[in-house]
XYZ file of C-alpha atoms in Angstrom:
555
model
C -47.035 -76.670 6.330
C -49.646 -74.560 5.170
C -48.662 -71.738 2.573
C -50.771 -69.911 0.023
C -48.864 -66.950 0.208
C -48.375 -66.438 -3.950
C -48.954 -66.702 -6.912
C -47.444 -70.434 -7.351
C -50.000 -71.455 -4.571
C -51.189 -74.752 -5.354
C -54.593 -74.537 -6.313
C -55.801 -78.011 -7.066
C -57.022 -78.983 -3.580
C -60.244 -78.323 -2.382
C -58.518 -75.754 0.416
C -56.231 -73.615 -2.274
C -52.370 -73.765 -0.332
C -49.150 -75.607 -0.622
C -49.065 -77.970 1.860
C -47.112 -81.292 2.029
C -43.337 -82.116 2.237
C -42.494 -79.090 -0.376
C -44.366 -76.121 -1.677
C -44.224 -74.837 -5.163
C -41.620 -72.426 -5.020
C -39.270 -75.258 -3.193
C -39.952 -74.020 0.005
C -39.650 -77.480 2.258
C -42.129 -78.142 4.707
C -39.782 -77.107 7.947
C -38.783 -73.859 6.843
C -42.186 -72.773 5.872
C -43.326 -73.437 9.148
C -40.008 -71.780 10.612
C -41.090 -68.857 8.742
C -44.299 -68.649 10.418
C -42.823 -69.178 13.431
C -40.689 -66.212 13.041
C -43.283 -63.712 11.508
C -44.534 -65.032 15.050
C -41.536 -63.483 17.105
C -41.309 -60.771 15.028
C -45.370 -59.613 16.144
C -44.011 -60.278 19.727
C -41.006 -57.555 18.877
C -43.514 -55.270 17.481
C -45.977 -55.288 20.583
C -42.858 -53.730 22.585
C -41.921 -51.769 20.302
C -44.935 -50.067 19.513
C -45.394 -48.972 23.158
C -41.556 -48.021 23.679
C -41.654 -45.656 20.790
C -45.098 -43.847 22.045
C -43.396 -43.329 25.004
C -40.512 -41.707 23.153
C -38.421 -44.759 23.425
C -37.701 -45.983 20.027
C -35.727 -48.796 19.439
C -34.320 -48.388 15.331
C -31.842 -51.388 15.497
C -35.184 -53.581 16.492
C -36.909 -51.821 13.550
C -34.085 -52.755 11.354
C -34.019 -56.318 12.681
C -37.711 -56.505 12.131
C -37.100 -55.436 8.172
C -34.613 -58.229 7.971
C -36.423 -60.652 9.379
C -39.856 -60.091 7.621
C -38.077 -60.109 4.392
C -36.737 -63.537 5.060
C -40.312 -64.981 4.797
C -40.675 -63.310 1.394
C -41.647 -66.319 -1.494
C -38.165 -67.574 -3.252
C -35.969 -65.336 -0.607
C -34.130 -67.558 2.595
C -34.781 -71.343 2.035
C -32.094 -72.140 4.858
C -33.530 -73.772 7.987
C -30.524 -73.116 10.004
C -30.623 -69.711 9.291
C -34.347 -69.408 10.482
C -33.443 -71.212 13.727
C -30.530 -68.558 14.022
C -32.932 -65.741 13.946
C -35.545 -66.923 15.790
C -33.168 -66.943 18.747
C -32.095 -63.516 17.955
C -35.781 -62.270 17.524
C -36.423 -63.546 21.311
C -33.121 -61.662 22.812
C -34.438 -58.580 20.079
C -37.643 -58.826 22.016
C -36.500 -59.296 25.330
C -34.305 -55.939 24.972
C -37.405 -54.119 23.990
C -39.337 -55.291 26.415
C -37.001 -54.084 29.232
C -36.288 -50.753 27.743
C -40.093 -50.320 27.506
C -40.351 -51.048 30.942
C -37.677 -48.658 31.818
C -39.593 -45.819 29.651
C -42.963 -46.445 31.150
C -41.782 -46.759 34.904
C -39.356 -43.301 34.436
C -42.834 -41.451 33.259
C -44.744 -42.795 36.102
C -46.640 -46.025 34.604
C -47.461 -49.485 34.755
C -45.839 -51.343 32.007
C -48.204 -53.322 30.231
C -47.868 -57.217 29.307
C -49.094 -57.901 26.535
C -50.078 -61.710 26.019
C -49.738 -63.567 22.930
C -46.691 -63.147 20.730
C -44.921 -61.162 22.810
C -45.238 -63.783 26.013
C -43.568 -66.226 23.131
C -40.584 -68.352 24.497
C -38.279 -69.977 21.839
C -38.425 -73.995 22.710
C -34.997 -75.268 23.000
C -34.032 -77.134 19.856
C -35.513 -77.332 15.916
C -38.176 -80.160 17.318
C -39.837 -77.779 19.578
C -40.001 -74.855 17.376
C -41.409 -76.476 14.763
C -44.010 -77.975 16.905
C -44.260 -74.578 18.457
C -45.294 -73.153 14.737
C -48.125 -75.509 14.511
C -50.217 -72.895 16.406
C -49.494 -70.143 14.160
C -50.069 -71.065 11.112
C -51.279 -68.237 8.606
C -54.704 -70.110 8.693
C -54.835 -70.416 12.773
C -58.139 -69.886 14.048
C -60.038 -70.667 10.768
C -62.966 -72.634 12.215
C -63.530 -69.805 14.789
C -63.387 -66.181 13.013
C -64.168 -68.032 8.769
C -62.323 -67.922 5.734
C -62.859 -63.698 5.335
C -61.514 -62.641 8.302
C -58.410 -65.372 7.942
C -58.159 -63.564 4.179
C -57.777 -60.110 5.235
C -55.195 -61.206 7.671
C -53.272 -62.732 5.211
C -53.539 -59.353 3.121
C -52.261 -57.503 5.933
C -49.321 -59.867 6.409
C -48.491 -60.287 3.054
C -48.779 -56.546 2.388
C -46.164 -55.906 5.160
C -43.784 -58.044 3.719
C -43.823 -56.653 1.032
C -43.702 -53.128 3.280
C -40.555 -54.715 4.431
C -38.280 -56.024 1.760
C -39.218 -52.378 0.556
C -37.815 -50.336 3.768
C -34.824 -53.159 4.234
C -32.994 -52.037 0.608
C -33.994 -48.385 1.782
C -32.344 -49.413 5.292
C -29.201 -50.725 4.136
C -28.360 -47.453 2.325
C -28.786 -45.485 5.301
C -32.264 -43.883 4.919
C -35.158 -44.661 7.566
C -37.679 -43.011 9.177
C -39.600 -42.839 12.233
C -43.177 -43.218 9.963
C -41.726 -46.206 8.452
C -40.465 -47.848 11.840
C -43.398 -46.832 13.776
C -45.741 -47.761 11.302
C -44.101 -51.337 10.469
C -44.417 -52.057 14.329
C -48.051 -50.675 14.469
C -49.254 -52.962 12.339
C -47.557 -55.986 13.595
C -48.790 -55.128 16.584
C -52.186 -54.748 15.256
C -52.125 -58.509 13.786
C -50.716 -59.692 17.336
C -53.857 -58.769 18.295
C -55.876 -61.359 16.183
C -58.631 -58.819 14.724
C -61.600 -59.657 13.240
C -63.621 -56.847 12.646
C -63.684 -57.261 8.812
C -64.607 -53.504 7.791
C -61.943 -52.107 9.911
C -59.299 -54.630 8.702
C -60.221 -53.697 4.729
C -59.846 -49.553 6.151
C -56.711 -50.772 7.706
C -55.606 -52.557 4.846
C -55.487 -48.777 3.173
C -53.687 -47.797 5.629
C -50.663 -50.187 5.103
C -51.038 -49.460 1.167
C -50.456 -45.273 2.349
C -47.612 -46.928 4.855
C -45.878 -48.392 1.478
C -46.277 -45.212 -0.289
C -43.745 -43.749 2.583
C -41.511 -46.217 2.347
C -41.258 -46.526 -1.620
C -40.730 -42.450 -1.624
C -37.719 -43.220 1.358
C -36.487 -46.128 -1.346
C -36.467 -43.580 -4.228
C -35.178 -41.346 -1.943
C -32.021 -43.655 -1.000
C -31.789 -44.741 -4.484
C -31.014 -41.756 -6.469
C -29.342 -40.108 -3.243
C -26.955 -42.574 -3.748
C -26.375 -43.537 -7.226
C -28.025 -40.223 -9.271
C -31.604 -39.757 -10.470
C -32.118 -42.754 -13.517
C -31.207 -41.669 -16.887
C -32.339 -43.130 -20.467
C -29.324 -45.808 -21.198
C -28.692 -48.391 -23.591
C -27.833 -51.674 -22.249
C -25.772 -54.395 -23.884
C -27.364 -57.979 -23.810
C -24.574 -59.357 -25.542
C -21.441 -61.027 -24.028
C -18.093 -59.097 -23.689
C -14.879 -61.237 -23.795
C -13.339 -61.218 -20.288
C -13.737 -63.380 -16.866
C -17.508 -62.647 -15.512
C -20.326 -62.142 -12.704
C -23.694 -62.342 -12.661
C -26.035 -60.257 -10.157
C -29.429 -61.108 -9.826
C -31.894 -59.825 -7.554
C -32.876 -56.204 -6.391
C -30.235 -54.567 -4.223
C -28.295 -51.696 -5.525
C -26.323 -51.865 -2.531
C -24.705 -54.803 -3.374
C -24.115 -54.141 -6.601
C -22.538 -51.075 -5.821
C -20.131 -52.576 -3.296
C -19.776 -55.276 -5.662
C -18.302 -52.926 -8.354
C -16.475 -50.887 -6.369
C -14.625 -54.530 -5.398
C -13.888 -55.198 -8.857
C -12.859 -51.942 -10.152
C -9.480 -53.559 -10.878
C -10.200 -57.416 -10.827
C -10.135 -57.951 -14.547
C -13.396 -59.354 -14.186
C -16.989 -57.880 -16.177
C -20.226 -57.803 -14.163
C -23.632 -58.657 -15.832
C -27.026 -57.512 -14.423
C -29.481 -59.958 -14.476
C -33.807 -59.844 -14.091
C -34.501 -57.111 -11.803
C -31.263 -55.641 -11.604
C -31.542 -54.629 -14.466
C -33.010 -50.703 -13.942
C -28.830 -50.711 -12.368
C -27.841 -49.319 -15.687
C -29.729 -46.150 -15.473
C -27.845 -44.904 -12.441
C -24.831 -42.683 -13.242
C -22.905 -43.399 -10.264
C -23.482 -46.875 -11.502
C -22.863 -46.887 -15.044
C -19.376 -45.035 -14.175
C -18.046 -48.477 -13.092
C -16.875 -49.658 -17.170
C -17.354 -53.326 -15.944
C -20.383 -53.055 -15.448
C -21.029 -54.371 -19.311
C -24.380 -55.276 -19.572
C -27.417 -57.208 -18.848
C -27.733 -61.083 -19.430
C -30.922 -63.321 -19.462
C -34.319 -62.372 -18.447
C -36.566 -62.456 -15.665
C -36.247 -65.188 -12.142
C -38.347 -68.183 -13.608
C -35.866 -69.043 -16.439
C -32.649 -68.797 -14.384
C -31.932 -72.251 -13.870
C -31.453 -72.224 -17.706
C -30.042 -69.000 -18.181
C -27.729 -69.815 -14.998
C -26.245 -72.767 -16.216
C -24.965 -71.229 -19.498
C -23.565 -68.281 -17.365
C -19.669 -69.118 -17.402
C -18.615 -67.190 -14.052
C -20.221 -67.000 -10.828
C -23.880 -65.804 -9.645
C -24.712 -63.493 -6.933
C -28.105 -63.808 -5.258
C -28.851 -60.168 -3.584
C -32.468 -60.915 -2.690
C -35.948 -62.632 -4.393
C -36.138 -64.354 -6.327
C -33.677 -67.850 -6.158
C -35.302 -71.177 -7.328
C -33.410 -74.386 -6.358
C -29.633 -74.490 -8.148
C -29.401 -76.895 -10.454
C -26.208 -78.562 -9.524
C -24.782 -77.391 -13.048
C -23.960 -74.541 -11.217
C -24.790 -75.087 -7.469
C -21.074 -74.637 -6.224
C -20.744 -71.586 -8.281
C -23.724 -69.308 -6.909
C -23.481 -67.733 -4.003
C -26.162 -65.573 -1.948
C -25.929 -62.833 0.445
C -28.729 -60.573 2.871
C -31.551 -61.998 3.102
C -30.799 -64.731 0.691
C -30.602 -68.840 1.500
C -30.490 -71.919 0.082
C -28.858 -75.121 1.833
C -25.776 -76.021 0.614
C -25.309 -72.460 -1.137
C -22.227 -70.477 -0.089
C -23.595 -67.218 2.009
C -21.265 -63.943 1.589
C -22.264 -62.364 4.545
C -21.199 -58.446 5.776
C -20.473 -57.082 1.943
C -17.319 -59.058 1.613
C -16.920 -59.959 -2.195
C -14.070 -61.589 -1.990
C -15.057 -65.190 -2.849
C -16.941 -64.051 -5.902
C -14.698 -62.728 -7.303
C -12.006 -65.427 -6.394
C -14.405 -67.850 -8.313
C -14.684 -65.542 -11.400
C -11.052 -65.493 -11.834
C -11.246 -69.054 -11.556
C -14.036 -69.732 -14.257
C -13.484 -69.302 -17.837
C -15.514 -66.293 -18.292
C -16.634 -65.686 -21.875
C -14.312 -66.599 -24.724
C -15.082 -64.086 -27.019
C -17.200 -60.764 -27.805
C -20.195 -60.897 -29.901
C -21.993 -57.834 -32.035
C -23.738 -55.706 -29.282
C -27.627 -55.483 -29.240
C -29.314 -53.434 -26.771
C -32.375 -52.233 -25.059
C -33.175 -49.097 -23.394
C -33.885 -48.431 -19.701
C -33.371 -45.398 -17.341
C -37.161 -43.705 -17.453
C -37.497 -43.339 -14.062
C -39.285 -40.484 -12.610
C -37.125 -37.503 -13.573
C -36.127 -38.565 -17.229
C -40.112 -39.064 -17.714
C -41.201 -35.564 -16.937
C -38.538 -34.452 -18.283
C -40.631 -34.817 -21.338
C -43.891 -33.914 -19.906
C -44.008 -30.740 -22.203
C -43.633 -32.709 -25.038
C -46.028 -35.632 -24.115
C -48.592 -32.857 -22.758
C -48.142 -31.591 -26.415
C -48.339 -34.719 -28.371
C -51.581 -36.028 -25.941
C -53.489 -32.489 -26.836
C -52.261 -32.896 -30.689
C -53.457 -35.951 -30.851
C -50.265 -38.028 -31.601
C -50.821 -39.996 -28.308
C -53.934 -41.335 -27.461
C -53.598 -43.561 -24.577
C -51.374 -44.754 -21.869
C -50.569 -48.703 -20.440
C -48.594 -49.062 -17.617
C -48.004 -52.898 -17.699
C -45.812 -54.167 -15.145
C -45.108 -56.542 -11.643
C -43.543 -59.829 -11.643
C -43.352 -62.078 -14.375
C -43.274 -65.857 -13.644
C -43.784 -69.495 -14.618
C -47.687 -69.859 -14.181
C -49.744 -70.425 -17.454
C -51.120 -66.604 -18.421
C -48.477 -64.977 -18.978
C -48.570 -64.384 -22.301
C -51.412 -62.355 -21.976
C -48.669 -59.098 -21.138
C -46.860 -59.689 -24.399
C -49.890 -60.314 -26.439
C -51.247 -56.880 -24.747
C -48.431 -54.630 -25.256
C -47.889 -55.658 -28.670
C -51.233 -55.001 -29.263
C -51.263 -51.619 -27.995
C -52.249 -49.176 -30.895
C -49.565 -47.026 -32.121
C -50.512 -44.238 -31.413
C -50.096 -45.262 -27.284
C -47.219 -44.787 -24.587
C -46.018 -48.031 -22.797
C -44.604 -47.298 -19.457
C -43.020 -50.369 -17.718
C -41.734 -51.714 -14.527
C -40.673 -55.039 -12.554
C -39.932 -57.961 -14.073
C -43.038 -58.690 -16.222
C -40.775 -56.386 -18.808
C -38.873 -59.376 -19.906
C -41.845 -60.283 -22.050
C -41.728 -57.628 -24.357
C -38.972 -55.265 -23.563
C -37.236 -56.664 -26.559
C -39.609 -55.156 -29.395
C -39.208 -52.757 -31.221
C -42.131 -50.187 -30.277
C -40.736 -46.966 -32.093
C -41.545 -43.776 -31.043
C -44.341 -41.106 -31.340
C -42.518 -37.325 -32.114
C -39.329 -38.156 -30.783
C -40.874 -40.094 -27.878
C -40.084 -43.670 -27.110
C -42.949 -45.728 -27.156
C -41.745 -48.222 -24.515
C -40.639 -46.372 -21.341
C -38.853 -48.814 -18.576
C -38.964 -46.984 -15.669
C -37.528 -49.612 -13.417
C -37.814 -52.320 -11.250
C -40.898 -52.810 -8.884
C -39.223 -51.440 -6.366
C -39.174 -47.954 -8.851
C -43.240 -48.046 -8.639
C -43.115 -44.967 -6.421
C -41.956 -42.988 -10.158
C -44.710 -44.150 -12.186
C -47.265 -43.039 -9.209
C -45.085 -39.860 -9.483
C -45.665 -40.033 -13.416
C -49.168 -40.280 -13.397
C -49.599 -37.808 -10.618
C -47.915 -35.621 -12.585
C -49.630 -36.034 -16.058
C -53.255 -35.793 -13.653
C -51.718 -32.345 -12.270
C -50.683 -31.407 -16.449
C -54.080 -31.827 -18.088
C -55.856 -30.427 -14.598
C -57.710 -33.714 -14.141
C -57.760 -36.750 -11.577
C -55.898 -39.545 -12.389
C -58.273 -41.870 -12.806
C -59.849 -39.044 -15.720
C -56.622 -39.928 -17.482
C -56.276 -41.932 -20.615
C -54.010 -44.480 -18.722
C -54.949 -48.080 -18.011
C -52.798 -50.172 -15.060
C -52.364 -53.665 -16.176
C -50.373 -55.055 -13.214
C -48.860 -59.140 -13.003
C -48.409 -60.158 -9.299
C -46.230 -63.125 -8.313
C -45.149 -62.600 -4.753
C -45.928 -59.740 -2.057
C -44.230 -56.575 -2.800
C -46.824 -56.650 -5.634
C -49.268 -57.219 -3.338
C -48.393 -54.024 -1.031
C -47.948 -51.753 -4.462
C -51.381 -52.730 -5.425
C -52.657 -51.341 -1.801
C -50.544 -48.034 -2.266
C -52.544 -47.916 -5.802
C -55.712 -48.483 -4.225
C -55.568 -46.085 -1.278
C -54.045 -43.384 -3.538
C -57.178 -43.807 -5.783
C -56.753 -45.475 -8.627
C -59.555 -47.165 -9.746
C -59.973 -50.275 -12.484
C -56.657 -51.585 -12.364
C -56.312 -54.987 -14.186
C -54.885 -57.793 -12.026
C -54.118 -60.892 -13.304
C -53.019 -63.942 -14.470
C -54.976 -64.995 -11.068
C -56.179 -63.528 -8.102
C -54.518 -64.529 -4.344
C -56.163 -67.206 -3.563
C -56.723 -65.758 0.094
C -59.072 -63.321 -1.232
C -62.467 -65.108 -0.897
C -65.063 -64.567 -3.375
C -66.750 -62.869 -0.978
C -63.583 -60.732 -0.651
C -62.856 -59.773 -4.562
C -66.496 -58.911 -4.686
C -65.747 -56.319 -2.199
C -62.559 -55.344 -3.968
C -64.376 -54.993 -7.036
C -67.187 -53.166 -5.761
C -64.918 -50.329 -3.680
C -62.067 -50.204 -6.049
C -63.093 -51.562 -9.343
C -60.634 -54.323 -9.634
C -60.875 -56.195 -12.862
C -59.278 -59.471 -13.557
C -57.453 -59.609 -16.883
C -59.523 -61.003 -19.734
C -58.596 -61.566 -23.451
C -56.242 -58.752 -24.203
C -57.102 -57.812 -27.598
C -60.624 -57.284 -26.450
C -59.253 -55.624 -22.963
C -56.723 -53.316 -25.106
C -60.111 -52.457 -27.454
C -62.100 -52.114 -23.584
C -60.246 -49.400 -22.290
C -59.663 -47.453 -24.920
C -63.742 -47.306 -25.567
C -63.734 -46.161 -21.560
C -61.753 -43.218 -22.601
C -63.710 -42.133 -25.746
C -66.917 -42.688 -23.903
């Protein structure tokens, strides 16, 4: 096992990476290297593929398997060995099907199909053994002696971007919307890694590429998710229990909440939002459902606490599980990509069981006084106000802007995002997104002329609204966006951070503050280069970076 794939990486070796019987995050040594295996497979898919659709023979259903799949590998998604073994025998029929129709596409237009070595020659061994000796060549790290730590780095970025690419395009898939760009473009650049490059300047031009790729597929998730459930609107959200048998949903799929309401529109039973699921309650089409009561804990690292108090059962609809305590181990259940051994799976939308343990579960025993926080400043309700935020920036009332937002998690730092946003001036606009919210969302920031000072626009997987914001406040004061008085102060745990950070960078935005710690596949060498080209600043003290970019502004 060799993993260094987030933020949790171990770092105290002299080679940064979780290695050993168990990584950080949980992740056993056997599924890790599953996972590698499969991201292996998955390349071999994408060689086919590539080809077949240039040749006008696209393959979707292998596009949508390849979403799936990738988003297995995600850090604190599938933990489930079996389940990896399961697809990786899928992946080779997935590929196999390609492969033929390819060959059927090229012949019909008068060509030689090609055979493309490497992942695509890849031949599933015949039981668990063999696999996992099979992943001991692929390794994220293979070939580090030969091509050096850089070139193994940039990789990395490029495979960690398109997972995050991915998970991204999979909750997009599952409510119907996809696109040819997406498809085409996810295969590219698998196809592109099957390859083994090493040609470090085109793989950082490349790695632009994937961040304008992720742009695409964040506008298609938008797209789905207020074609489905109605643009976000400012709402207040209870975080206090409501008497009544309960549910828990944790995760980021709207889908599943959806068809998880819709299931128990009549149970009797109250559903509760939980970390990134949060944003939910903005959606009209959502907030219809009156069960859905409010929101309960905060963001993934503290759910084996928060979970334990929870008196129903808890849904899992995608990153980020930890291990289940076994205070409530037989009363969580996951579903898509989700796994954990042991850990009933709910597979093809089918509620039922949930619910059957809610009824069965105490619930909560009695209602206490409502408290609330706001959420539901997505895109629309934002510039909805641009008029009066132009107005208040050119009177003066607002000086600056911090958008301070990604994951949140259980590394030491952390409390550098509180201690930041509380000691933004007043006279400044917080905008917010992911689940680095949890550390402040509960202050009181006021408001500046009828504006809210703290505006939530969402979860990460809302980041294509507060590019949309900022575009939009450039385009307002007839300026480029990094002329703005806006600052991005962004907290990375896992890799759809990661690929929203390349859509930032390729769409120019320039001194964005990363932090609490860089990926530790980045070489020096590397965030030289990153800082040099893009001006990528690691996050300091914040009083001093809070006094920092306001100065860049004046000056």
């Amino acid at each position: 096992m060799f993993c260094f794939q987030c933020e949790q990486t171990d770092r105290t070796g002299a080679v940064p990476g979780c290695g050993g019987p168990v990584g950080n995050c949980g992740k056993d040594a056997p599924t890790s290297d599953l996972q590698d295996l499969l991201v292996h497979a998955v390349k071999g898919i994408a060689q086919y593929a590539a080809r077949a659709r240039a040749l006008a023979a696209p393959d979707d259903d292998a596009a949508g398997f390849i979403l799936f799949s990738v988003f297995n590998t995600l850090t604190n998604v599938n933990f489930s060995q079996t389940r990896f073994v399961g697809l990786l025998r899928e992946a080779a029929a997935v590929r196999d099907r390609v492969r033929d129709a390819y060959g059927e596409a090229a012949r019909a237009r008068g060509l030689t199909p090609e055979e493309p070595d490497g992942p695509a020659a890849w031949q599933p061994a015949p039981d668990t053994d063999g696999l996992l000796r099979q992943a001991a060549d692929v390794r994220v790290d293979a070939g580090l002696a030969l091509v050096g730590p850089d070139v193994v780095g940039l990789r990395s970025l490029h495979l960690y971007t398109l997972k995050g690419i991915c998970a991204y395009a999979h909750h997009a898939h599952v409510l119907g919307r996809h696109s040819a760009e997406v498809f085409g473009g996810v295969e590219s650049a698998l196809a592109y890694l099957a390859t083994e490059p090493v040609d470090v300047e085109e793989l950082l031009e490349r790695a632009l590429d994937l961040g304008r790729l992720n742009f695409a597929v964040m506008e298609l998730l938008d797209a789905a998710n207020t074609g489905t459930y109605g643009a976000q609107q400012p709402a207040a959200v209870r975080t206090t229990p409501v008497e009544g048998k309960a549910i828990l949903v944790s995760g980021h799929d709207m889908r599943d909440l959806g068809d998880l309401l819709e299931q128990t529109k009549d149970a009797g039973v109250n559903v509760y939002t939980h970390g990134e699921m949060l944003p939910a309650h903005g959606y009209p089409l959502l907030r219809r459902y009156p069960h859905l009561v409010g929101n309960y804990g905060g963001a993934w690292q503290d759910q084996q606490q928060e979970f334990a108090r929870f008196p129903g059962p808890i849904l899992m609809t995608s990153n980020c599980i930890i291990e289940p305590h076994a205070s409530y181990r037989r009363r969580i259940f996951t579903t898509g990509p989700v796994g954990w051994p042991g850990v009933r799976h709910v597979a093809n939308g089918d509620f039922a069981p949930v619910v059957r343990a809610a009824r069965a579960l105490p619930g909560y025993r009695e209602t206490e006084p409502e408290e609330t926080i706001m959420v539901g400043f997505g895109r629309d309700a934002v510039l909805s106000l641009s008029d009066r935020v132009t107005d208040a920036v050119k009177r003066g009332s607002i000086r600056h802007f911090f958008l301070i937002s990604g994951c949140d998690g259980p590394t030491p730092g952390r409390s550098y995002y509180t201690e930041f946003a509380l000691g933004a001036p007043p006279d400044s606009v917080i905008l917010t997104l992911g689940c680095a919210k949890y550390r402040f969302n509960r202050h009181d920031f006021g408001e500046i002329d009828g504006i809210p000072r703290l505006l939530d626009v969402g979860q990460c997987n809302d980041a294509y609204s507060a590019i949309r914001i900022a575009m939009a406040l450039a385009e307002a004061f007839d300026c480029g966006i990094n002329d703005l008085p806006l600052t991005l102060v962004i907290s990375w745990t896992e890799q759809k951070a990661v690929a929203v950070l390349l859509t930032l960078l390729a769409l120019g935005f320039r001194g964005i503050h990363l932090g609490p710690t860089l990926p530790v596949y980045l070489t020096p060498d590397l965030v030289r280069e990153f800082v040099d080209r893009f001006g990528l600043r690691t996050i300091n003290d914040p009083v001093a970076d809070v006094a920092a970019a306001l100065r860049e502004v004046r000056s």
